Coordinates of C-alpha atoms in Angstrom, one line a residue:
X98 CA -8.5 -3.3 12.3
X99 CA -9.6 -6.8 13.7
X100 CA -10.3 -9.7 11.6
X101 CA -12.4 -12.4 14.0
X102 CA -12.2 -15.8 12.4
X103 CA -14.0 -19.0 14.0
X104 CA -13.2 -22.7 13.4
X105 CA -15.4 -25.1 13.3
X106 CA -15.4 -28.6 13.2
X107 CA -18.8 -29.5 12.0
X108 CA -20.9 -32.8 13.4
X109 CA -21.4 -34.5 9.5
X110 CA -20.5 -36.7 7.8
X111 CA -19.2 -37.1 3.9
X112 CA -21.8 -35.1 2.0
X113 CA -24.6 -35.9 4.1
X114 CA -26.4 -32.9 6.1
X115 CA -25.8 -31.8 9.4
X116 CA -26.7 -34.1 12.3
X117 CA -28.2 -32.2 14.6
X118 CA -28.4 -35.2 16.9
X119 CA -24.1 -34.9 16.7
X120 CA -22.2 -34.6 19.5
X121 CA -21.2 -31.7 18.2
X122 CA -17.3 -32.4 18.6
X123 CA -16.0 -34.0 15.5
X124 CA -14.6 -33.3 12.3
X125 CA -16.3 -34.1 8.8
X126 CA -15.1 -37.9 7.9
X127 CA -12.2 -36.6 5.9
X128 CA -10.7 -34.7 8.7
X129 CA -12.1 -30.9 7.3
X130 CA -12.8 -28.3 9.3
X131 CA -14.7 -24.8 8.4
X132 CA -13.6 -21.7 9.5
X133 CA -15.7 -18.0 10.0
X134 CA -13.8 -14.8 8.8
X135 CA -15.3 -11.7 9.9
X136 CA -13.8 -8.1 9.2
X137 CA -13.6 -4.8 9.9
X138 CA -12.6 -2.5 7.3
X139 CA -11.7 0.9 7.1
X140 CA -13.4 3.2 4.5
X141 CA -11.8 5.0 1.4
X142 CA -11.1 8.5 1.8
X143 CA -8.8 10.0 -0.8
X144 CA -5.4 12.0 0.0
X145 CA -4.5 15.3 0.7
X146 CA -1.3 16.2 -1.9
X147 CA 1.2 13.7 -1.4
X148 CA 0.4 13.5 2.4
X149 CA -1.1 10.6 3.8
X150 CA -3.1 13.2 6.8
X151 CA -6.3 15.1 6.6
X152 CA -6.4 19.0 6.4
X153 CA -6.8 18.4 10.1
X154 CA -3.6 16.5 10.5
X155 CA -5.3 12.9 10.9
X156 CA -4.2 10.0 9.2
X157 CA -6.3 9.3 6.0
X158 CA -8.2 6.2 5.7
X159 CA -6.3 3.6 4.1
X160 CA -8.8 1.5 1.1
X161 CA -7.9 -2.1 1.6
X162 CA -8.6 -3.5 -1.9
X163 CA -8.1 -7.0 -1.2
X164 CA -7.9 -9.7 1.9
X165 CA -5.4 -12.8 1.4
X166 CA -6.3 -15.1 4.2
X167 CA -3.8 -18.1 4.7
X168 CA -4.5 -21.0 6.5
X169 CA -2.1 -23.1 7.7
X170 CA -0.7 -26.0 10.1
X171 CA 1.0 -25.4 13.6
X172 CA 4.5 -25.4 11.0
X173 CA 3.5 -22.9 9.0
X174 CA 2.8 -24.9 6.3
X175 CA -0.1 -23.3 3.5
X176 CA -2.9 -25.5 3.6
X177 CA -5.2 -23.1 1.9
X178 CA -5.2 -19.9 0.3
X179 CA -8.2 -17.5 -0.6
X180 CA -8.3 -13.9 -2.0
X181 CA -11.1 -11.4 -1.4
X182 CA -11.6 -8.7 -3.5
X183 CA -13.8 -7.3 -6.0
X184 CA -14.1 -9.8 -8.6
X185 CA -15.5 -12.0 -6.2
X186 CA -17.6 -9.3 -3.9
X187 CA -16.7 -10.7 -0.5
X188 CA -14.7 -7.7 0.7
X189 CA -18.3 -6.4 1.5
X190 CA -19.6 -9.9 2.9
X191 CA -16.7 -9.9 5.6
X192 CA -17.3 -6.7 6.7
X193 CA -21.2 -7.1 7.1
X194 CA -22.0 -10.7 8.3
X195 CA -18.7 -12.5 7.7
X196 CA -17.9 -15.4 5.8
X197 CA -17.3 -19.4 6.3
X198 CA -14.9 -21.2 4.5
X199 CA -15.1 -25.1 4.3
X200 CA -13.3 -28.1 3.6
X201 CA -10.5 -27.3 5.2
X202 CA -7.7 -29.5 6.5
X203 CA -5.0 -29.6 9.2
X204 CA -5.8 -26.1 9.9
X205 CA -4.0 -24.7 13.4
X206 CA -3.5 -20.6 12.6
X207 CA -4.8 -18.4 10.4
X208 CA -2.6 -15.7 8.4
X209 CA -4.3 -12.5 6.9
X210 CA -2.4 -10.1 4.5
X211 CA -4.7 -6.8 2.9
X212 CA -3.0 -5.1 -0.2
X213 CA -1.2 -7.8 -1.3
X214 CA 0.9 -5.9 -4.6
X215 CA 2.6 -8.8 -6.5
X216 CA 0.4 -12.4 -7.6
X217 CA 3.4 -14.0 -6.9
X218 CA 3.9 -13.6 -3.3
X219 CA 0.4 -15.3 -3.1
X220 CA 1.6 -18.3 -4.3
X221 CA 3.8 -18.9 -0.9
X222 CA 3.9 -22.6 1.1
X223 CA 5.2 -21.3 4.3
X224 CA 4.4 -18.0 5.9
X225 CA 7.9 -17.8 7.1
X226 CA 8.4 -17.2 3.2
X227 CA 6.3 -14.2 3.3
X228 CA 9.5 -11.6 2.6
X229 CA 8.2 -7.9 1.2
X230 CA 10.7 -6.1 -0.8
X231 CA 11.8 -2.2 0.3
X232 CA 10.7 -1.2 -3.5
X233 CA 7.2 -2.9 -3.2
X234 CA 6.6 -0.2 -0.5
X235 CA 8.8 2.6 -1.6
X236 CA 8.3 6.0 -0.8
X237 CA 5.8 6.3 -3.9
X238 CA 3.6 3.8 -3.4
X239 CA 0.1 5.3 -2.8
X240 CA -1.6 4.8 1.1
X241 CA -4.3 2.5 -0.7
X242 CA -1.8 0.0 -1.5
X243 CA 0.3 -0.2 1.9
X244 CA 0.2 -3.9 2.7
X245 CA -1.0 -4.7 6.2
X246 CA -0.7 -8.2 8.2
X247 CA -1.5 -9.7 11.2
X248 CA -2.2 -13.5 12.3
X249 CA -3.4 -15.8 15.2
X250 CA -1.4 -19.0 16.2
X251 CA -3.6 -19.8 19.2
X252 CA -7.1 -20.7 18.1
X253 CA -9.8 -20.7 21.1
X254 CA -12.5 -23.3 21.3
X255 CA -15.8 -22.5 21.6
X256 CA -19.7 -23.1 19.9
X257 CA -21.1 -22.1 16.9
X258 CA -25.2 -21.5 16.3
X259 CA -25.0 -19.0 13.5
X260 CA -26.3 -20.7 10.3
X261 CA -26.9 -17.1 8.5
X262 CA -23.5 -16.6 7.9
X263 CA -23.0 -17.5 4.1
X264 CA -20.2 -19.7 2.3
X265 CA -17.4 -18.8 0.4
X266 CA -18.7 -20.0 -3.5
X267 CA -21.9 -21.2 -1.8
X268 CA -23.9 -17.8 -1.4
X269 CA -27.2 -20.0 -0.9
X270 CA -25.7 -21.6 2.3
X271 CA -27.0 -24.9 1.7
X272 CA -26.1 -28.1 3.5
X273 CA -23.9 -29.3 4.7
X274 CA -22.2 -26.4 5.1
X275 CA -24.6 -24.4 7.5
X276 CA -23.5 -25.0 11.3
X277 CA -25.3 -28.2 13.3
X278 CA -26.5 -27.1 16.9
X279 CA -23.3 -27.2 18.9
X280 CA -20.9 -27.6 16.2
X281 CA -17.3 -26.7 17.6
X282 CA -15.9 -23.6 17.1
X283 CA -12.0 -21.8 17.4
X284 CA -12.7 -17.9 17.7
X285 CA -9.5 -15.8 16.5
X286 CA -9.1 -12.2 16.8
X287 CA -6.5 -11.0 14.7
X288 CA -5.3 -6.8 14.1
X289 CA -3.7 -6.1 11.2
X290 CA -1.3 -3.5 10.4
X291 CA 0.7 -1.6 7.8
X292 CA 4.3 -3.6 7.9
X293 CA 5.8 -0.1 7.3
X294 CA 5.9 3.2 9.3
X295 CA 6.4 6.5 7.4
X296 CA 7.9 9.7 7.9
X297 CA 7.0 12.9 5.8
X298 CA 9.2 15.9 6.0
X299 CA 7.4 18.9 5.8
X300 CA 9.0 22.3 6.1
X301 CA 12.5 22.1 5.6
X302 CA 14.4 25.4 5.6
X303 CA 18.1 26.5 6.1
X304 CA 18.3 29.1 8.4
X305 CA 20.1 31.9 6.2
X306 CA 20.9 33.7 9.8
X307 CA 21.0 33.6 13.5
X308 CA 22.7 32.9 16.4
X309 CA 23.7 30.7 19.4
X310 CA 25.5 31.2 22.7
X311 CA 27.8 28.8 24.3
X312 CA 28.2 29.3 28.3
X313 CA 31.2 28.6 29.3
X314 CA 32.7 26.8 33.0
X315 CA 33.3 30.2 33.9
X316 CA 30.4 31.6 33.8
X317 CA 31.2 33.9 30.6
X318 CA 29.2 33.0 27.6
X319 CA 30.6 33.4 23.7
X320 CA 27.7 34.1 20.8
X321 CA 28.1 33.4 17.7
X322 CA 26.1 35.4 14.8
X323 CA 26.1 34.5 11.4
X324 CA 24.4 36.1 7.8
X325 CA 24.1 35.6 4.6
X326 CA 24.4 31.1 4.7
X327 CA 22.5 30.3 1.8
X328 CA 23.5 26.4 0.8
X329 CA 20.8 24.8 -1.3
X330 CA 19.0 21.5 -0.6
X331 CA 20.1 18.8 -3.3
X332 CA 18.9 16.0 -2.0
X333 CA 17.3 13.4 0.9
X334 CA 18.3 10.0 1.9
X335 CA 17.7 7.7 4.0
X336 CA 19.9 5.1 5.8
X337 CA 20.2 2.7 8.6
X338 CA 17.1 0.6 7.8
X339 CA 15.8 -3.5 6.7
X340 CA 15.4 -3.4 2.9
X341 CA 13.4 -6.2 3.4
X342 CA 10.6 -8.0 6.7
X343 CA 10.1 -10.8 7.1
X344 CA 6.7 -10.3 8.9
X345 CA 5.6 -14.0 9.7
X346 CA 8.8 -15.5 10.1
X347 CA 10.5 -16.3 13.0
X348 CA 13.6 -13.5 13.0
X349 CA 13.9 -10.5 11.3
X350 CA 16.0 -10.9 8.1
X351 CA 19.6 -9.4 7.8
X352 CA 18.7 -7.0 5.2
X353 CA 20.1 -4.0 7.0
X354 CA 21.6 -1.2 4.7
X355 CA 23.8 0.5 7.8
X356 CA 25.0 4.2 7.0
X357 CA 28.1 3.7 5.3
X358 CA 31.1 5.4 7.1
X359 CA 32.6 6.8 3.7
X360 CA 31.2 10.1 3.0
X361 CA 32.0 9.3 -0.9
X362 CA 29.3 6.6 -0.6
X363 CA 26.5 9.3 -1.9
X364 CA 27.4 9.8 -6.2
X365 CA 25.1 12.2 -8.7
X366 CA 21.9 11.7 -6.2
X367 CA 22.2 8.0 -5.4
X368 CA 23.9 5.3 -3.0
X369 CA 26.7 3.0 -4.2
X370 CA 25.7 -0.3 -3.6
X371 CA 27.1 -1.8 -0.6
X372 CA 30.3 -3.9 -0.9
X373 CA 29.8 -6.7 -0.1
X374 CA 26.1 -6.6 -1.7
X375 CA 22.7 -6.8 0.6
X376 CA 21.5 -10.8 0.7
X377 CA 18.7 -11.1 -2.0
X378 CA 18.5 -7.5 -2.7
X379 CA 18.9 -5.8 -6.2
X380 CA 20.3 -2.7 -5.6
X381 CA 18.7 -0.7 -8.7
X382 CA 15.3 -1.4 -7.4
X383 CA 15.6 -0.5 -4.0
X384 CA 17.7 2.5 -4.1
X385 CA 15.5 4.7 -5.6
X386 CA 13.1 4.2 -2.0
X387 CA 16.2 5.6 0.0
X388 CA 17.2 8.6 -1.6
X389 CA 15.2 11.9 -3.3
X390 CA 18.0 13.8 -5.4
X391 CA 18.1 17.4 -7.6
X392 CA 21.0 15.9 -9.2
X393 CA 21.0 16.1 -13.1
X394 CA 23.3 14.7 -15.4
X395 CA 24.9 16.7 -17.6
X396 CA 23.6 19.6 -15.2
X397 CA 25.4 18.5 -11.9
X398 CA 23.4 19.6 -8.4
X399 CA 20.1 21.6 -8.4
X400 CA 17.7 22.7 -5.9
X401 CA 15.4 19.6 -5.0
X402 CA 13.1 21.9 -3.6
X403 CA 10.6 23.9 -5.5
X404 CA 10.9 27.5 -5.0
X405 CA 8.9 28.6 -1.8
X406 CA 8.2 25.1 -0.4
X407 CA 5.5 24.7 1.8
X408 CA 5.5 21.9 3.8
X409 CA 1.8 22.5 4.6
X410 CA 1.0 21.5 1.2
X411 CA 3.5 19.0 0.6
X412 CA 5.7 16.9 2.1
X413 CA 9.2 14.5 1.1
X414 CA 8.2 11.0 2.3
X415 CA 10.1 7.9 3.7
X416 CA 9.0 4.2 4.4
X417 CA 10.6 2.1 6.8
X418 CA 10.3 -1.4 8.5
X419 CA 9.5 -1.3 12.4
X420 CA 10.0 -5.4 13.2
X421 CA 6.8 -6.3 15.4
X422 CA 5.0 -9.3 16.4
X423 CA 2.3 -9.7 14.0
X424 CA 0.3 -12.4 17.0
X425 CA -0.4 -9.1 19.3
X426 CA -4.0 -7.8 19.9
X427 CA -3.2 -4.8 20.9
X428 CA -5.9 -1.8 19.1
X429 CA -3.4 1.3 19.9
X430 CA 0.2 0.9 18.2
X431 CA 1.5 3.5 20.5
X432 CA 0.6 1.3 23.2
X433 CA 2.5 -2.1 21.6
X434 CA 5.4 -4.2 23.1
X435 CA 8.5 -5.5 21.6
X436 CA 9.3 -2.4 20.2
X437 CA 12.4 -1.3 17.5
X438 CA 15.0 -2.5 19.2
X439 CA 18.7 -2.4 17.2
X440 CA 19.7 0.3 14.3
X441 CA 17.1 3.5 13.7
X442 CA 16.5 5.0 10.9
X443 CA 18.5 8.0 9.8
X444 CA 18.3 10.8 7.6
X445 CA 20.8 12.9 5.6
X446 CA 20.2 16.0 3.9
X447 CA 22.7 17.1 1.4
X448 CA 23.7 20.7 0.5
X449 CA 25.6 22.6 -1.9
X450 CA 27.6 25.7 -1.5
X451 CA 29.5 26.6 -4.9
X452 CA 30.4 29.8 -3.0
X453 CA 30.2 30.9 0.1
X454 CA 32.0 34.1 0.0
X455 CA 28.9 36.3 1.4
X456 CA 28.1 34.1 4.6
X457 CA 29.5 35.9 7.3
X458 CA 30.5 34.7 11.1
X459 CA 30.8 37.0 14.0
X460 CA 32.1 35.6 17.6
X461 CA 31.2 38.1 20.8
X462 CA 31.9 37.2 24.3
X463 CA 30.5 38.9 27.5
X464 CA 31.6 38.1 31.3
X465 CA 29.8 36.6 33.8
X466 CA 26.8 38.7 35.2
X467 CA 27.2 40.9 32.4
X468 CA 24.3 42.0 30.0
X469 CA 23.7 41.4 26.4
X470 CA 24.6 45.3 26.0
X471 CA 28.0 44.0 27.1
X472 CA 29.2 41.3 24.3
X473 CA 32.0 42.3 22.0
X474 CA 33.9 41.0 19.1
X475 CA 36.3 38.4 19.9
X476 CA 39.1 36.4 18.1
X477 CA 40.6 34.8 21.1
X478 CA 41.3 30.6 20.2
X479 CA 38.2 29.7 22.0
X480 CA 36.2 32.2 19.5
X481 CA 38.2 30.7 16.4
X482 CA 37.4 27.2 17.6
X483 CA 33.7 28.1 18.0
X484 CA 33.5 29.9 14.4
X485 CA 35.4 26.6 12.8
X486 CA 31.8 24.6 13.8
X487 CA 30.2 27.5 11.5
X488 CA 32.6 27.1 8.4
X489 CA 30.8 25.6 5.3
X490 CA 32.9 21.8 5.9
X491 CA 32.4 20.9 2.2
X492 CA 35.0 19.3 -0.2
X493 CA 36.1 19.9 -3.4
X494 CA 33.0 19.0 -4.9
X495 CA 31.5 21.3 -2.2
X496 CA 29.1 19.3 -0.6
X497 CA 28.1 18.9 3.0
X498 CA 25.7 16.8 4.8
X499 CA 23.1 17.8 8.3
X500 CA 22.6 14.1 9.6
X501 CA 19.7 12.9 11.5
X502 CA 20.7 10.4 13.5
X503 CA 17.7 10.9 16.1
X504 CA 13.7 12.1 16.0
X505 CA 12.2 13.2 19.7
X506 CA 8.7 13.3 20.8
X507 CA 8.8 16.3 23.2
X508 CA 12.4 16.3 25.6
X509 CA 12.2 12.2 24.7
X510 CA 14.0 10.0 22.4
X511 CA 11.3 8.8 20.0
X512 CA 10.2 5.4 20.6
X513 CA 9.6 4.0 17.1
X514 CA 6.1 2.0 16.3
X515 CA 4.8 0.2 13.1
X516 CA 2.2 1.1 11.5
X517 CA 2.9 5.3 12.4
X518 CA 3.1 8.5 10.5
X519 CA 5.7 10.8 11.4
X520 CA 5.6 14.4 10.5
X521 CA 8.4 16.6 11.3
X522 CA 9.7 20.3 10.2
X523 CA 13.1 20.9 9.9
X524 CA 15.9 23.6 10.3
X525 CA 19.4 23.6 9.2
X526 CA 21.8 25.8 10.9
X527 CA 25.5 25.9 10.0
X528 CA 26.6 24.2 13.2
X529 CA 24.3 21.1 11.6
X530 CA 26.3 20.3 8.6
X531 CA 29.5 18.0 8.3
X532 CA 31.5 16.4 6.1
X533 CA 29.9 12.7 6.2
X534 CA 27.6 10.7 7.7
X535 CA 28.9 9.6 10.8
X536 CA 27.2 8.7 13.8
X537 CA 28.5 10.5 17.2
X538 CA 27.3 11.0 20.5
X539 CA 26.8 14.6 20.3
X540 CA 23.3 15.2 19.1
X541 CA 21.6 18.5 18.3
X542 CA 18.4 18.5 16.3
X543 CA 15.6 20.6 17.1
X544 CA 13.0 19.6 15.1
X545 CA 9.3 18.4 16.3
X546 CA 8.2 15.6 15.2
X547 CA 4.4 14.2 14.9
X548 CA 2.7 10.7 15.0
X549 CA -0.3 9.0 13.9
X550 CA -2.0 5.4 14.3
X551 CA -1.5 4.9 10.7
X552 CA -0.8 8.0 13.2
X553 CA 1.4 10.9 13.5
X554 CA 3.2 12.1 16.8
X555 CA 5.3 15.1 17.5
X556 CA 9.0 14.2 17.3
X557 CA 12.5 16.4 17.0
X558 CA 15.0 15.4 14.4
X559 CA 18.6 15.4 16.1
X560 CA 21.7 16.0 14.0
X561 CA 24.8 14.4 14.2
X562 CA 26.6 17.5 14.9
X563 CA 25.9 19.8 17.6

């Protein structure tokens, strides 16, 4: 979404009507300026279940319920703030003719934030203070409450002759607010983007039976077959994500919740608070944004997903910040520069398997050049080693994890972008499962993902354990 702003210096003096003979390059005598804001807003459409995609897999259009416009000086200090919403009826005005703001002093930049969720976020003195906590963009948040942001710090000079644009708090557009012929303007093109991206986990299943081949250096092949594999999914957790985003600051905040090394960092369906704590983060507020769980106090571990879970009708969503340049004028988020650099989000599928006595694993082998009909059951050292990778690795609590440490788009690692909706189905195999969350160099997730611009793209999750 683009915002067009025209910053105008009016050839006027005090409260006297604009002079048509002025030079057109001077502000009011008191140093004030005028800004014309033009906005393109999306239409309103309802969501389908808890997915943000419609029946064709395209992203739903987000409703913009409010727009906050912050005018600042060259060091980011807020000089003037305006809120446009249904109470003053200016949302429709800026979508059509645009809206003029007058009496602005020492203004050199404009920042726009849509769908601000908390009144306190409007009471800022500098744009560097505009930090949004993860719990305010939690997985349960509706799409139409999603924050969008963008800015322009490099206004371009021009000329304004359009007297038809109404003025904020002056609907009749009376003098001296109308522009004089030749008045100077400064134009800003602002693209606003959602400050988070989202992943929707659709069909989430455990492969109860299957097989996997392992070709050896000598050309022989081992085949591992399994059946009656029946752990239940009791939780899905997110890590390696920023818990706050300083969207208009000069640097990303250091509020990274890194993937814990200790497999006991999840207790009773929730992450244990990091030690030391993350500065500026109230863990009890943030934790629900990072986990879905079937754990029930007094009853222990229970299935997270309902019976016959259908990913086409519902999903398990997570949000995460992808730091981006808010001054970027790119219309297409998939083409943005300055992509996510550093830690990438990870997801952890928690499994519970109290009794795996019915689970069977068989290892077969065939020699190089032989057909599949030559496979025979073997119990050599290599076969035992391979079988060990298929055993359920749980400790005394019977809990284990399948960790998605990468997403794939086609055959390439996914490049994360801001304002995207990633969609993925996932099938967990026995060899994907490990006791903890350790990030290893060997990856294996064969899950395809999709993206929309507040968008979908096909991607493949990669488990940490091959």
